[in-house]
Coordinates of C-alpha atoms in Angstrom, one line a residue:
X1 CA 0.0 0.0 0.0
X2 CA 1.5 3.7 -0.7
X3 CA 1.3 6.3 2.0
X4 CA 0.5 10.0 1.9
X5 CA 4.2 10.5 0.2
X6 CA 4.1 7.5 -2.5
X7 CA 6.0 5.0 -0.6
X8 CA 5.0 1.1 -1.5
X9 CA 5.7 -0.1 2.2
X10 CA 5.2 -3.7 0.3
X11 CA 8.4 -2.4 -2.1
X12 CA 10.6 -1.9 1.6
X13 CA 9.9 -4.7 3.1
X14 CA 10.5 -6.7 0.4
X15 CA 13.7 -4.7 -0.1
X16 CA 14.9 -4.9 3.4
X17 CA 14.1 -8.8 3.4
X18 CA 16.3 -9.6 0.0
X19 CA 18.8 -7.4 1.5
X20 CA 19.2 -9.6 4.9
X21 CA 18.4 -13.0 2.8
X22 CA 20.5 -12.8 -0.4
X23 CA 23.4 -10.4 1.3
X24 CA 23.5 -10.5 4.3
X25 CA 27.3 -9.8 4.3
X26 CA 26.6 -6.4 2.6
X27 CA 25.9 -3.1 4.4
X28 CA 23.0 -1.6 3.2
X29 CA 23.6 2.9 2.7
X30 CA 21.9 4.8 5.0
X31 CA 19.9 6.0 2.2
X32 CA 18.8 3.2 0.4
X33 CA 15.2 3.1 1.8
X34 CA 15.1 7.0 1.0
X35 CA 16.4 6.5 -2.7
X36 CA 13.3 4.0 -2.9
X37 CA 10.8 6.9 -1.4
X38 CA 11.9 9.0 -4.1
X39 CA 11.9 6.5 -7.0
X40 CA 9.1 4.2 -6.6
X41 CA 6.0 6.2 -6.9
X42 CA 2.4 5.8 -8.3
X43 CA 3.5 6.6 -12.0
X44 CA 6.2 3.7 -11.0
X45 CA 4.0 0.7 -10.9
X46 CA 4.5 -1.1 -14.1
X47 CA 7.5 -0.8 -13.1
X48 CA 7.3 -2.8 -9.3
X49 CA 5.5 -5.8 -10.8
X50 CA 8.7 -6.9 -12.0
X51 CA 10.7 -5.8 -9.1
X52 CA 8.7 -8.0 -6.8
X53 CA 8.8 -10.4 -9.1
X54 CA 12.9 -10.5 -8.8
X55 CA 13.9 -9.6 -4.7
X56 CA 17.1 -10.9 -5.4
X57 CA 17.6 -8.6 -8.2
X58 CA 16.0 -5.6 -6.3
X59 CA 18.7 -6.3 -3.4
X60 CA 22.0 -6.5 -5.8
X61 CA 20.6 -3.4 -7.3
X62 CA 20.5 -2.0 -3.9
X63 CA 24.1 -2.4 -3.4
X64 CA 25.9 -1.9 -6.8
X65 CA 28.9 -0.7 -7.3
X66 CA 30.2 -1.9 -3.6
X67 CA 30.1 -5.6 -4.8
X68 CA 33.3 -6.6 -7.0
X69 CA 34.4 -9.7 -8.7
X70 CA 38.1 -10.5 -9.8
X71 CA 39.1 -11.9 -12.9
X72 CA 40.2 -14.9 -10.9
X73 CA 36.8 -15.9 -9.9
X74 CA 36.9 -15.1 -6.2
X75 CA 33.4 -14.6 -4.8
X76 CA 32.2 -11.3 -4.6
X77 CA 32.8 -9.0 -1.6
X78 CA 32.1 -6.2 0.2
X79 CA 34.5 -3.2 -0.9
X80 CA 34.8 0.1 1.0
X81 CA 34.6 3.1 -1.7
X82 CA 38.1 4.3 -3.3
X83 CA 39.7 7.4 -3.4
X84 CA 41.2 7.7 -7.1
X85 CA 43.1 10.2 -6.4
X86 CA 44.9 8.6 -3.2
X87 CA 45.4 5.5 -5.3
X88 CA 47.2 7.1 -7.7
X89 CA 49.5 8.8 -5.2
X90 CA 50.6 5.9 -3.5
X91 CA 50.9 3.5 -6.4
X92 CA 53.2 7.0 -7.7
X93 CA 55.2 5.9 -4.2
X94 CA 55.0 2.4 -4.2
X95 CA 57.0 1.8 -7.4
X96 CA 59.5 4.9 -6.4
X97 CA 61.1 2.1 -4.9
X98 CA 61.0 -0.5 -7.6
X99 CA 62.8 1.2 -10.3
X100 CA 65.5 -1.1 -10.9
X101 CA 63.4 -4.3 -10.3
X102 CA 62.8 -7.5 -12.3
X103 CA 59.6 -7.8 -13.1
X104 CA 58.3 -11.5 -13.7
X105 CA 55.1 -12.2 -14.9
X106 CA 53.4 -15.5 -15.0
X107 CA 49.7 -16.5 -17.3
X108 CA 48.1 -19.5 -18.3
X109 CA 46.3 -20.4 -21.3
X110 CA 43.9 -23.7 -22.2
X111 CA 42.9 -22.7 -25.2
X112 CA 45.3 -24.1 -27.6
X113 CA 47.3 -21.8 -30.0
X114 CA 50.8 -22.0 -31.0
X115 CA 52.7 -24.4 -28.2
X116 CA 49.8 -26.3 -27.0
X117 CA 46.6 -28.1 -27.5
X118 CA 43.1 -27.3 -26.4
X119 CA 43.0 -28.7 -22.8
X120 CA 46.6 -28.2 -22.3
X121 CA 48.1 -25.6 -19.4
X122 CA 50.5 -23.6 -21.4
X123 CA 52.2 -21.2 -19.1
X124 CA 54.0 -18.5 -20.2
X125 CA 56.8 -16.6 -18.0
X126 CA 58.0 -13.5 -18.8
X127 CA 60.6 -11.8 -17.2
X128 CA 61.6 -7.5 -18.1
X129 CA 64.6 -5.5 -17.0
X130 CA 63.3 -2.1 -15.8
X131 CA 64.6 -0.7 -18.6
X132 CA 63.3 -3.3 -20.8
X133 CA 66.8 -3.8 -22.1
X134 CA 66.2 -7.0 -21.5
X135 CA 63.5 -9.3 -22.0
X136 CA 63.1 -13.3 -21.7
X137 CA 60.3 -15.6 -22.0
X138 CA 59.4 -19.3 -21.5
X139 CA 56.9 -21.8 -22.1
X140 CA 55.8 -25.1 -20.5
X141 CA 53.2 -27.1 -21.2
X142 CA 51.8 -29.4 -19.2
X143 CA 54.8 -28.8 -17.0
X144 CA 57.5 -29.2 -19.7
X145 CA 59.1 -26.7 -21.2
X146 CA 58.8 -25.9 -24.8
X147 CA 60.6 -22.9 -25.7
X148 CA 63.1 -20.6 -23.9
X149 CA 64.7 -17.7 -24.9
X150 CA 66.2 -14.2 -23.8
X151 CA 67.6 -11.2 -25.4
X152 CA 69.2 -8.1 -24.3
X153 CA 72.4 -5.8 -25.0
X154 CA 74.7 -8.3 -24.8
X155 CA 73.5 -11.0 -26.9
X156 CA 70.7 -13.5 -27.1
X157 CA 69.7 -17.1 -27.0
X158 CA 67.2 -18.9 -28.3
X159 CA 66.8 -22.7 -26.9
X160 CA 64.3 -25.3 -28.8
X161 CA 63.4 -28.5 -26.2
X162 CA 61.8 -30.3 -28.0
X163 CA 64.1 -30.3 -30.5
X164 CA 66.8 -30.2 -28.0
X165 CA 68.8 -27.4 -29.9
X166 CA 69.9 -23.9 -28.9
X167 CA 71.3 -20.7 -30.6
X168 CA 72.5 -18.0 -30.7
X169 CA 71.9 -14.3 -31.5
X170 CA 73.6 -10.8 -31.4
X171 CA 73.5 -8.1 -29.2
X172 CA 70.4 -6.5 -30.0
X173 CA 69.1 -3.3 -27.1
X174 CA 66.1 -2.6 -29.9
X175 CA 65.6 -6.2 -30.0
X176 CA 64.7 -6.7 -26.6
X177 CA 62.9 -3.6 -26.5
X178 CA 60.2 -4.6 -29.3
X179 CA 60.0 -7.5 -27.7
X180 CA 58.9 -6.3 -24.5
X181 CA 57.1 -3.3 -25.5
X182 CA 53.6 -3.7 -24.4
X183 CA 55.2 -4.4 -20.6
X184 CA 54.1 -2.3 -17.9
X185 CA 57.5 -1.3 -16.0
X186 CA 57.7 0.5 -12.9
X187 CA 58.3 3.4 -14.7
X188 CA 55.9 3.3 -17.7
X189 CA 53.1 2.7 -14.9
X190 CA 54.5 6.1 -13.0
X191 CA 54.3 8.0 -16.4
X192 CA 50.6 7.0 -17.3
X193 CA 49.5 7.4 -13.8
X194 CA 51.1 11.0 -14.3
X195 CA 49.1 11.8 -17.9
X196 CA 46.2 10.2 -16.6
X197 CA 46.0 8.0 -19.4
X198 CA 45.7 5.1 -16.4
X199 CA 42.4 5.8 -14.3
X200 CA 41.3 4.1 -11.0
X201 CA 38.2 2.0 -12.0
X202 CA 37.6 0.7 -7.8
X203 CA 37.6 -2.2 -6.0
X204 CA 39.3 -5.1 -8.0
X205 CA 38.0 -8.3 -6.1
X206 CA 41.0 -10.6 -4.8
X207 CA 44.4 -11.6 -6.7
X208 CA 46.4 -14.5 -5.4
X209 CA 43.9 -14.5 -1.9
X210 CA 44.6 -10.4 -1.7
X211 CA 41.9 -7.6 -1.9
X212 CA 43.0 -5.2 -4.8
X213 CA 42.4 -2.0 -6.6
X214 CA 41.5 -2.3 -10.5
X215 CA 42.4 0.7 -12.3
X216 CA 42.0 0.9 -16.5
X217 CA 44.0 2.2 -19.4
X218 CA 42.7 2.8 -22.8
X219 CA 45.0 2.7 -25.9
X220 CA 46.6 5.8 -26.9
X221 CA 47.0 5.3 -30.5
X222 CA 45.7 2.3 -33.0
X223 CA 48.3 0.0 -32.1
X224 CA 47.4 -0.5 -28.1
X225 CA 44.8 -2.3 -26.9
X226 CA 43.0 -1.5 -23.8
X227 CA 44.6 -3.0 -20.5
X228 CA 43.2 -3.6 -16.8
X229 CA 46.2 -3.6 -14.0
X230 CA 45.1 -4.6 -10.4
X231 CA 47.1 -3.1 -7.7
X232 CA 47.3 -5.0 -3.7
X233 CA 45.2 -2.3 -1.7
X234 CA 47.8 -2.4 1.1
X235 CA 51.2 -2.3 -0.8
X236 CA 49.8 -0.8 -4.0
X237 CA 51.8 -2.9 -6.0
X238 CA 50.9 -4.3 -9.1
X239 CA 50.1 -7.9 -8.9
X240 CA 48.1 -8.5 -12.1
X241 CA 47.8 -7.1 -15.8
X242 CA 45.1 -8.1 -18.9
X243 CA 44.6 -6.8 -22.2
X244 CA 41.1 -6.5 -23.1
X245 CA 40.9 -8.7 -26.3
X246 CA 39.8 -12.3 -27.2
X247 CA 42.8 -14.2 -27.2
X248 CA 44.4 -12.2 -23.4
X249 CA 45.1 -14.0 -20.2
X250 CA 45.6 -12.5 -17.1
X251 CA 49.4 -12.3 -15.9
X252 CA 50.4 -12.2 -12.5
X253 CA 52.9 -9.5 -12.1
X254 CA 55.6 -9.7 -9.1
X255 CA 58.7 -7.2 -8.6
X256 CA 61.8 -9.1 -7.9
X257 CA 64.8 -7.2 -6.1
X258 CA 67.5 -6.4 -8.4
X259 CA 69.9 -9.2 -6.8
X260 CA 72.3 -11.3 -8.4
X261 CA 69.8 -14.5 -8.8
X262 CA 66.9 -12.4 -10.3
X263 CA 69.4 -10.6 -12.7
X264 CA 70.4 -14.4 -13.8
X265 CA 66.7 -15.0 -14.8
X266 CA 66.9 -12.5 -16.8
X267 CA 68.4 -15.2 -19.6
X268 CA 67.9 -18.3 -20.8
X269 CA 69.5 -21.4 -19.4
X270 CA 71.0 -24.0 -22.3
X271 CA 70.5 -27.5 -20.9
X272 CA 73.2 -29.6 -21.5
X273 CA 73.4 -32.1 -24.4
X274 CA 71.6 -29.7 -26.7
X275 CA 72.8 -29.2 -29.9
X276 CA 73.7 -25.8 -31.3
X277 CA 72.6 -24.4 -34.5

């Protein structure tokens, strides 16, 4: 029944119940049964037959935009509101630090394509000097590895396993810098935060068991393609990248200190027994 002011107390309760019922984890705003005084009136009631018809619906309505869902598939949560421009600062600070870092990314793919079969895990590691001077990949599939190969200023390598031959290439700073060119770095993150070319989207849902911040970048000229980077909400780190198009996985992103071991990874091992070219 409506009161004096247009109010379907039917509408609230049936509000307030879906709200306990379906998310019962969520906080409800202060203003939520206000927002319905002012929307659901008597020129409104086509409209509430299929509202009632759909609580659950009513009730996720009632608290979008505080619900997130990672890329990962984590369940959704309850996320506090985000300041964009606070974000931005202290990612700005976070990676102040990481300048000179390795940064090693890690994605899986099932669907097939050039290394594996559809079905097949075929991980792909990737790891960038900061200055993207040098660059290395490898693939496994199905926990053997495929293909390895680096290059950088002094020279590259380029190992086959399952032909169980290796060689070499020559120094090549361009080389490695096309190759890694749609990377993120520290720095490259710190410059499109500053042009605001990367915006804070909000809460990202969780990342490896973390609660993170999603934030967006759309392509600047006709060769990019749109890219989502999730940052830790507590480190503001980045601990995940995707580009928006069909064939993208998400890659887990971790900074490695610039010590002797993580500088190593930065090329490709040559197992022995195999066979230069």
């Amino acid at each position: 029944m409506l009161d004096d002011n247009g109010f379907d107390h039917a509408l609230g309760n049936r509000v307030r119940t879906a709200l306990r019922t379906e998310v019962a984890d969520v906080t409800a705003p202060p203003t939520l049964l206000a927002d319905v005084r002012r929307q659901h009136t008597r020129r409104r009631a086509a409209r509430r037959i299929t509202f009632f018809a759909t609580p659950v619906v009513a009730a996720a309505i009632a608290v979008a935009g505080v619900l997130t869902v990672s890329d990962l598939g984590s369940a959704p949560t309850a996320a506090e509101p985000v300041n964009a421009a606070y974000v931005k600062e202290q990612t700005a600070k976070a990676l102040d630090n990481e300048a000179h870092d390795v940064l090693y990314e890690r994605g899986t793919d099932t669907s097939g394509g050039k290394y594996g079969k559809p079905g097949q895990n075929t991980v792909y590691e990737r790891w960038y000097s900061a200055d993207r001077s040098a660059f290395r990949v490898r693939v496994t599939v199905d926990g053997t590895v495929v293909e390895d190969e680096s290059k950088g200023p002094d020279g590259g390598v380029s190992v086959d396993f399952r032909n169980r031959t290796w060689r070499a290439t020559s120094p090549s700073l361009r080389g490695a810098q096309i190759l890694a060119e749609e990377v993120m770095t520290p720095g490259q993150i710190q410059q499109h935060l500053a042009d605001d070319s990367l915006k804070v989207v909000g809460p990202g849902g969780t990342v490896g068991g973390r609660p993170t911040i999603l934030l967006h970048r759309d392509p600047a000229g006709k060769a990019e393609v749109p890219v989502d980077l999730w940052v830790d909400d507590a480190s503001y780190l980045p601990v995940q990248f995707r580009y928006q198009q069909d064939d993208s996985v998400p890659f887990a992103m971790t900074l490695l200190t610039p010590t002797n071991d993580n500088l190593a990874l930065l090329r490709a091992v040559v197992p022995q027994g195999f066979h230069q070219q």
